[in-house]
Coordinates of C-alpha atoms and ligand atoms in Angstrom, one line a residue:
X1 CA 132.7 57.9 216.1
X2 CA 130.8 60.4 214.9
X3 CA 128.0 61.6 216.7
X4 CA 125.0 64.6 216.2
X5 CA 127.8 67.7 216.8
X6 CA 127.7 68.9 213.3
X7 CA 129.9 68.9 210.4
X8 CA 132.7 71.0 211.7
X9 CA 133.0 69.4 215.0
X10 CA 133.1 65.8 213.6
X11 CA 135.9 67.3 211.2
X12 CA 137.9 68.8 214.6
X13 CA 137.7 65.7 216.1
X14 CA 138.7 63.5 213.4
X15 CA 142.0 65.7 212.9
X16 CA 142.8 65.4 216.4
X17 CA 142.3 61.8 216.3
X18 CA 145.2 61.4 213.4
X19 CA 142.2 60.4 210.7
X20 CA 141.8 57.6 211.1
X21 CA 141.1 55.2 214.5
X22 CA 144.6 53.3 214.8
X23 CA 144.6 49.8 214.9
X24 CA 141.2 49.2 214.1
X25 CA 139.2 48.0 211.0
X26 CA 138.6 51.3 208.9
X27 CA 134.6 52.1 208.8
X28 CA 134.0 52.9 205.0
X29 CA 130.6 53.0 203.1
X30 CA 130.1 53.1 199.7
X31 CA 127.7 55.9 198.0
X32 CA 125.6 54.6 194.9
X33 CA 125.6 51.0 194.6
X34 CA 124.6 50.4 191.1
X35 CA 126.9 48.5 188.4
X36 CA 130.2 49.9 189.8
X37 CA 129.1 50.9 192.8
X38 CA 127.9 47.1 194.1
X39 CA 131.4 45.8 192.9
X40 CA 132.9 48.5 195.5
X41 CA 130.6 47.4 198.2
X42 CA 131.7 43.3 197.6
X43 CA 135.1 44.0 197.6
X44 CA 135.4 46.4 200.7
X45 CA 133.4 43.4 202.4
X46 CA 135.9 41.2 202.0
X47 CA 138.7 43.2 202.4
X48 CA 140.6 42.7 205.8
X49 CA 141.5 45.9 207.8
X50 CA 138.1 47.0 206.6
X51 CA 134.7 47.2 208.1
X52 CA 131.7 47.9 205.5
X53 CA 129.8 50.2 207.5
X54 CA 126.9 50.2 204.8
X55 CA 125.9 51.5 201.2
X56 CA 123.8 54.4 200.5
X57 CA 121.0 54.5 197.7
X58 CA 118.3 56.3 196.6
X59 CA 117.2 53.2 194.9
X60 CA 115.4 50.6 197.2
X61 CA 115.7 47.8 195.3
X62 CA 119.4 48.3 194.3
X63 CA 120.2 49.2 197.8
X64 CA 118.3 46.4 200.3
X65 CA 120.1 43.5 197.3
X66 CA 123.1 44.9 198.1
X67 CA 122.8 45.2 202.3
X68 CA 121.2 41.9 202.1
X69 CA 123.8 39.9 199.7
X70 CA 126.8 41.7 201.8
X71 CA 125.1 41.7 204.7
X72 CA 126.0 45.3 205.8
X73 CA 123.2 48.1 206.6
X74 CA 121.6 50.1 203.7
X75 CA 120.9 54.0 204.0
X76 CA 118.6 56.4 202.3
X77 CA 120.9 59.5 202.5
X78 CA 125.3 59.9 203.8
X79 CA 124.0 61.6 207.3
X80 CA 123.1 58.2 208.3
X81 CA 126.1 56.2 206.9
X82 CA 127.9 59.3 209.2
X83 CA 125.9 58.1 212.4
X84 CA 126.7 54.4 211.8
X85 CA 130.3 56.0 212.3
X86 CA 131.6 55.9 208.9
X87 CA 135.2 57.0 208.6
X88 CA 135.4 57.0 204.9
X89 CA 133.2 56.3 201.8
X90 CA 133.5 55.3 198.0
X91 CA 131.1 57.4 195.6
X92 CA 129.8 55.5 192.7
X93 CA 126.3 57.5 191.9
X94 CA 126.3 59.0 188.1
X95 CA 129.2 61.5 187.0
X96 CA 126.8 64.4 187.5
X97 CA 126.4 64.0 191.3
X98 CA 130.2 63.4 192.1
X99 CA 130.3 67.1 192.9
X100 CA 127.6 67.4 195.7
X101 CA 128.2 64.3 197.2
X102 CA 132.1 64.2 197.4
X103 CA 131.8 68.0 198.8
X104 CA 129.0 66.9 201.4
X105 CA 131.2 64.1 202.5
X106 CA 134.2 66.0 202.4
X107 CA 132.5 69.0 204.3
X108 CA 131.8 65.8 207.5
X109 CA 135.3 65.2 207.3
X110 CA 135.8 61.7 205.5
X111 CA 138.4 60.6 203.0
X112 CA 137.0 60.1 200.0
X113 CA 137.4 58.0 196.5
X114 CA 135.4 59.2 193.7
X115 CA 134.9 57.5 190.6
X116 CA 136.0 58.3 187.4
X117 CA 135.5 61.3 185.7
X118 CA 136.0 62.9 189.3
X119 CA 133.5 65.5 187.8
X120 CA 131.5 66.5 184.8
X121 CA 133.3 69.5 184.7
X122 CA 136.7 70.8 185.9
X123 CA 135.1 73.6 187.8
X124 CA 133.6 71.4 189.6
X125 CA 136.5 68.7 189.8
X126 CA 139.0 71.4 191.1
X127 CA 136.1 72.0 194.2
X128 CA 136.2 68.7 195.1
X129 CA 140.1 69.2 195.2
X130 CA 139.6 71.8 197.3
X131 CA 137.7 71.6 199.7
X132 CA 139.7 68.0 200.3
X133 CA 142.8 69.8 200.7
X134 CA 141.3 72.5 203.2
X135 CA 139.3 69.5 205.4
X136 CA 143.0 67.6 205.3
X137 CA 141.6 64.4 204.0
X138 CA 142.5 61.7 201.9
X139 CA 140.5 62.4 198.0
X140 CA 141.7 59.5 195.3
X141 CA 140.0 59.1 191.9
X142 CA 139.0 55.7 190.5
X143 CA 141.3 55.1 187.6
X144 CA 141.1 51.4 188.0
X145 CA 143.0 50.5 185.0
X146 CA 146.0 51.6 186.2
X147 CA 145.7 48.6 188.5
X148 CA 145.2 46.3 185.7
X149 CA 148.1 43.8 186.1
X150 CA 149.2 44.7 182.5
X151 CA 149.1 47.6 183.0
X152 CA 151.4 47.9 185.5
X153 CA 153.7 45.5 184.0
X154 CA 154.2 48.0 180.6
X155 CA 154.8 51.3 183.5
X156 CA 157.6 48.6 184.9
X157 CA 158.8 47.7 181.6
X158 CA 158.9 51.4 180.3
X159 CA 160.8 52.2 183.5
X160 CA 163.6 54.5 182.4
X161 CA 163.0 54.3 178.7
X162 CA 162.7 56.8 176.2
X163 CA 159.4 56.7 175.2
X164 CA 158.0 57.5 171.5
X165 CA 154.9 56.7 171.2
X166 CA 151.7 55.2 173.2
X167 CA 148.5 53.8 170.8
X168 CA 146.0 52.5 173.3
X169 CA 142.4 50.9 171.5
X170 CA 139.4 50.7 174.1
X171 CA 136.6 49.3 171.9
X172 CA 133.8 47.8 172.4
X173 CA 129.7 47.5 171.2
X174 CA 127.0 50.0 173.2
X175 CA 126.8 49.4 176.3
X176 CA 123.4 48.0 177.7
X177 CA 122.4 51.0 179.3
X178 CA 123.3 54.2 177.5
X179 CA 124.5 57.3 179.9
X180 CA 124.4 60.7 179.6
X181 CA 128.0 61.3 177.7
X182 CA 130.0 59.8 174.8
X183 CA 133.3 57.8 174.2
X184 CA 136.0 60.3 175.7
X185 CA 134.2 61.1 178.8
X186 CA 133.0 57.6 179.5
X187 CA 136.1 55.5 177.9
X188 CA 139.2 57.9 176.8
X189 CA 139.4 59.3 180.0
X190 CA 140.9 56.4 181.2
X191 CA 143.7 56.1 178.6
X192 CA 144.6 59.4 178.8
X193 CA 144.8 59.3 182.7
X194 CA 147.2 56.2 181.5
X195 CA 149.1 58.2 178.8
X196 CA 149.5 61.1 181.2
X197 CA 150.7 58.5 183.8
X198 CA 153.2 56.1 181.4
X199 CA 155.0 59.1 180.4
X200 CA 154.9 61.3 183.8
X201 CA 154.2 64.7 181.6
X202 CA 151.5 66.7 180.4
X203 CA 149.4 66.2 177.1
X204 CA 150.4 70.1 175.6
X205 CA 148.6 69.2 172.0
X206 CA 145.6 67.5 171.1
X207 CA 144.0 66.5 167.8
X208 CA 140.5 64.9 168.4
X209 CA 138.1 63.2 165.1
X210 CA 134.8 62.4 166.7
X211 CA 131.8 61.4 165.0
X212 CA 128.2 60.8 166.7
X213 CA 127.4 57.7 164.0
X214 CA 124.5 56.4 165.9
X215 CA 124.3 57.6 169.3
X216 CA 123.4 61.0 170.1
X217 CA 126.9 61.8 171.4
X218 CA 130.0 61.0 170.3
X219 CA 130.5 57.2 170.0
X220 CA 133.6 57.3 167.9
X221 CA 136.8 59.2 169.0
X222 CA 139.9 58.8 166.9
X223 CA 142.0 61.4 169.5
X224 CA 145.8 62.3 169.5
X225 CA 148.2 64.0 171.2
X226 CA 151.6 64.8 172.5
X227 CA 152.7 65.2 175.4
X228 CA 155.4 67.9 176.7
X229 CA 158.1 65.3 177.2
X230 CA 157.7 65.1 172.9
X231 CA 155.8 61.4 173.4
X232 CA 152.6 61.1 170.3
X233 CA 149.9 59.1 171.6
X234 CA 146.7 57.6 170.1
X235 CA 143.4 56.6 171.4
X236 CA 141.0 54.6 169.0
X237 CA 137.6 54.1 171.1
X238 CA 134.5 53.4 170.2
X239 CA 130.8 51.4 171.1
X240 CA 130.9 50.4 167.4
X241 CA 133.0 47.5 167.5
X242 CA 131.0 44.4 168.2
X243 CA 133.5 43.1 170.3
X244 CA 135.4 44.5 173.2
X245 CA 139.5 45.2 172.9
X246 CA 141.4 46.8 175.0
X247 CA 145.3 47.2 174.1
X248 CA 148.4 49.3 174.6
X249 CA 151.3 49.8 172.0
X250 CA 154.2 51.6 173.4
X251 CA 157.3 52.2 171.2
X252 CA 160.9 53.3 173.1
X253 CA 163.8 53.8 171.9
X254 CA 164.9 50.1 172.6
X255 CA 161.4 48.3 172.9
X256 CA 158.4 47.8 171.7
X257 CA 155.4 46.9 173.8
X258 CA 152.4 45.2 173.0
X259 CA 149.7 44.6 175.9
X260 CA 146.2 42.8 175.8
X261 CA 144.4 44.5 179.0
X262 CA 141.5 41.4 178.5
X263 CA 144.0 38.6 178.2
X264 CA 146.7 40.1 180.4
X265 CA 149.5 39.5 178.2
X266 CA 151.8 41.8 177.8
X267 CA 154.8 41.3 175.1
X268 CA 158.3 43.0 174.9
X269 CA 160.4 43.2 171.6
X270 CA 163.7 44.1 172.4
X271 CA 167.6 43.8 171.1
X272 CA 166.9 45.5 167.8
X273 CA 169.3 44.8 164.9
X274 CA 170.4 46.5 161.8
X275 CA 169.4 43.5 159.6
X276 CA 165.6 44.2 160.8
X277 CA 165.6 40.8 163.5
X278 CA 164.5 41.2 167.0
X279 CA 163.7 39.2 170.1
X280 CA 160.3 38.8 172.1
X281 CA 159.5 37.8 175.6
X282 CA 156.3 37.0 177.6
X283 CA 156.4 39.4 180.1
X284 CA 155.1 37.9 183.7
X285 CA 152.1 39.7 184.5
X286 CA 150.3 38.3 188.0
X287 CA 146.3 38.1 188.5
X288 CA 144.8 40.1 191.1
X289 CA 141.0 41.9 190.6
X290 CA 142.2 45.9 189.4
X291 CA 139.4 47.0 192.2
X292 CA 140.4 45.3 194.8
X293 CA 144.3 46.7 194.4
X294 CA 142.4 50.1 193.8
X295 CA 140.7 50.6 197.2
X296 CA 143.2 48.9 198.8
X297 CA 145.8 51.9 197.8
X298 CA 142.9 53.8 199.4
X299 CA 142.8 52.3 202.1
X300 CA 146.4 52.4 202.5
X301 CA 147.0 56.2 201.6
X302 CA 144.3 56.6 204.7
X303 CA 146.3 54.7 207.1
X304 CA 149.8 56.5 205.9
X305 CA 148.4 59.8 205.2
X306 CA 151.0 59.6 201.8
X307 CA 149.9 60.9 198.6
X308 CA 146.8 58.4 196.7
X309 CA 147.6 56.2 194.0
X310 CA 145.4 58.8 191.7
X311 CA 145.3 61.7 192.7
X312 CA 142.2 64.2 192.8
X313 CA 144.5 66.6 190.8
X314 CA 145.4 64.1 188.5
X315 CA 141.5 63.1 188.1
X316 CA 141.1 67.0 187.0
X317 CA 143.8 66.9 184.4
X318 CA 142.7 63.8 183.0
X319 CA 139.1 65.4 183.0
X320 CA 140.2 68.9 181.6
X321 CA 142.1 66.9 178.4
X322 CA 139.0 64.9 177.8
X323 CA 136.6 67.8 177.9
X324 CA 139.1 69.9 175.2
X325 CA 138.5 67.1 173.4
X326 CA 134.9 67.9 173.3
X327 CA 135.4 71.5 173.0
X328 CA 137.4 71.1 169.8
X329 CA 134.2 69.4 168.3
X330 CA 131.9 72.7 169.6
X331 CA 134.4 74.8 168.0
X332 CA 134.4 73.0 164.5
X333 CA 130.5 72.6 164.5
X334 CA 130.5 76.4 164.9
X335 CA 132.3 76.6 161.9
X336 CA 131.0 77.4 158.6
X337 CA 128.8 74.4 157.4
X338 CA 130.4 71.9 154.9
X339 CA 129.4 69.1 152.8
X340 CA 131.0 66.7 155.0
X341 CA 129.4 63.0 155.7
X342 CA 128.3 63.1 158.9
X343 CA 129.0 59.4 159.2
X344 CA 132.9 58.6 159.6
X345 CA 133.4 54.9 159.0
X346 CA 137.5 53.5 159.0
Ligands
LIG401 N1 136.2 52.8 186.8 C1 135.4 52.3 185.9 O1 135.9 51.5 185.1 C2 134.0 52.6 185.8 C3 133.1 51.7 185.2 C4 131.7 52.0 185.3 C5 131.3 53.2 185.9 N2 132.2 54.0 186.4 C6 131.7 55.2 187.1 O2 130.9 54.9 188.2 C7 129.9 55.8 188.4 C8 128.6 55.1 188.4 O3 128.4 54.3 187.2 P1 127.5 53.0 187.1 O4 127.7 52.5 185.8 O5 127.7 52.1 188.3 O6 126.0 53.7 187.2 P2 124.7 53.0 187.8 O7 123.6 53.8 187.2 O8 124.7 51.5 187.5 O9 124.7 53.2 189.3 C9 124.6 54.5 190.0 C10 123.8 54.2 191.3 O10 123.8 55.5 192.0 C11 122.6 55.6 192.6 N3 122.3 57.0 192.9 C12 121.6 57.9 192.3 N4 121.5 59.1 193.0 C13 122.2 58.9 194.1 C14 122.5 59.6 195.3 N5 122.0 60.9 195.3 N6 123.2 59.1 196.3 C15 123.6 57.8 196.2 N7 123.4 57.0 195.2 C16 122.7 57.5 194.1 C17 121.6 55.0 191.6 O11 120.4 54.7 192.2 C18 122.4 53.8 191.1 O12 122.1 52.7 191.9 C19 130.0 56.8 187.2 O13 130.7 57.9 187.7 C20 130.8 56.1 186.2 O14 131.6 56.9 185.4 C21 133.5 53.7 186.5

């Protein structure tokens, strides 16, 4: 438990005690329970091994729906989730706070996961890195859609394989509520945390088309790239398309794979022949909610002390390829002005 003896003494003892308390239920709250955030907060609820502590919002409304649906207590500000004996907390406030509140967390010694984009910057990101490694405690970033059942059913079916290429679409029309960044930060960030994952090397060359076509920033991104291991990729994404889609194309040198991320099918071509004909199988790809596996590798990197699912240095990779992306865009509209249409319809 925690108690009123300050940041560094909480930290000391929670070291000494191994992290976590053995055996029992692990205290966690979650911090910023709005769309995302309430979804933590029902899942940790009904997660066994795990005590929902309480949720922390500035928002009153948001905050007492969510303590009373989950029946758990509901906070104003972390230093009384800490006093309720919180060992470790989910952050799901806006992108621009993940900085402040992970290192304030951090700094009172609890293991943290951090939504996606860990940061709005990598300056910031790599702090939050940081400081987790020098308090010892668990940091994981929320790229839930390496959880999606698909997904993980194309990483098994790559296993091994010489991979080509990767063309991932993440489409969709605006969202309700429009934030404060575009397409890569809010969407490609995701598949190129996947990209970067599938083929287990670094994106060394990008090639980003962006265009803001109605929204102030970018809400179409056609980006590629290739990664060090010599594998192009493609992300299409958009808030145009007046439908969502979400797939996955991966080529190898044997297969081709073809996975709906909505429908969770996932479908292998295989046993090539010269005269152009090819098989196909239904891969088996099981249900189970991408959130709830996420926090529970949480959960579980907490009680092991190994290495989280996502790492926080992984989250700042992922980040610092997204914000080039961007940064290409600065450069060009620094360049000389052209007669270009600023709309970019395919
Ligand atoms: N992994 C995913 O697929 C996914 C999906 C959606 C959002 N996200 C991420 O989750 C985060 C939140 O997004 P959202 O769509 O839920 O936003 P949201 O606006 O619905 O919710 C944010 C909540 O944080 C609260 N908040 C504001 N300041 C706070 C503070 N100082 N302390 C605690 N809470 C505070 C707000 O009152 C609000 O209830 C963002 O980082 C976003 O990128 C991830």
């Amino acid at each position: 438990m925690l108690g009123g003896g300050g940041k560094t003494e909480s930290r000391e003892l929670r070291r000494l005690a191994g992290g976590v308390d053995r055996g029992g239920p692990l205290k966690i709250g979650v911090i910023g329970v709005g769309v995302m955030g309430s979804n933590h907060a029902r899942v940790l609820s009904e997660m066994a091994g795990v005590t929902l502590v309480g949720v922390v919002d500035p928002d009153r409304t948001q905050r007492e729906f969510v303590g009373r649906t989950l029946g758990c207590a509901e906070f104003t500000d972390i230093e009384s989730l800490v006093r309720a004996g919180v060992e470790a907390v989910t952050i799901a406030a806006p992108t621009h706070l993940h900085h402040d509140l992970a290192l304030d967390c951090i700094s009172r010694g609890l293991h943290v996961m951090v939504e996606k984009p860990i940061a709005p910057t990598v300056e910031e990101g790599g702090a939050i890195v940081a400081a987790a490694r020098r308090a010892g405690v668990t940091l994981m970033v929320g790229h839930v859609e390496r959880f999606n059942p698909a997904v993980e059913s194309i990483k098994r079916a790559i296993k091994g394989q010489d991979i080509l290429s990767i063309a991932i679409t993440r489409v969709g029309p605006f969202p309700p509520r429009m934030s404060n960044v575009g397409v890569v930060i809010d969407l490609a960030v995701h598949d190129i945390d996947l990209i970067r994952w599938f083929t287990d090397s670094e994106i060394v060359e990008i090639q980003p088309q962006l265009s803001s076509a109605v929204a102030e920033r970018e809400d179409i991104a056609l980006l590629q790239f290739r990664t060090a291991s010599g594998v192009l990729a493609h992300i299409n994404t958009n808030w145009l398309t007046p439908f969502k889609a979400r797939t996955i194309h991966v080529a190898t040198r044997d297969k081709y794979l073809i996975g709906d991320l909505l429908t969770l099918q996932v479908t292998e071509c295989f046993g090539f022949q010269p005269d152009g004909s090819y098989s196909m199988r239904h891969l088996s790809v099981g249900y189970s909610e991408p959130l709830r596996a996420e926090l529970r590798a949480f959960v579980e990197s907490i009680r092991t002390g190994r290495s989280p699912a996502v790492t926080g240095e992984e989250g700042v990779a992922s980040l610092e390829i997204a914000i080039r992306c961007l940064d290409t865009r600065a450069e060009l509209s620094r360049a000389p002005q052209r007669k270009a249409p600023r709309r970019v319809v395919g």
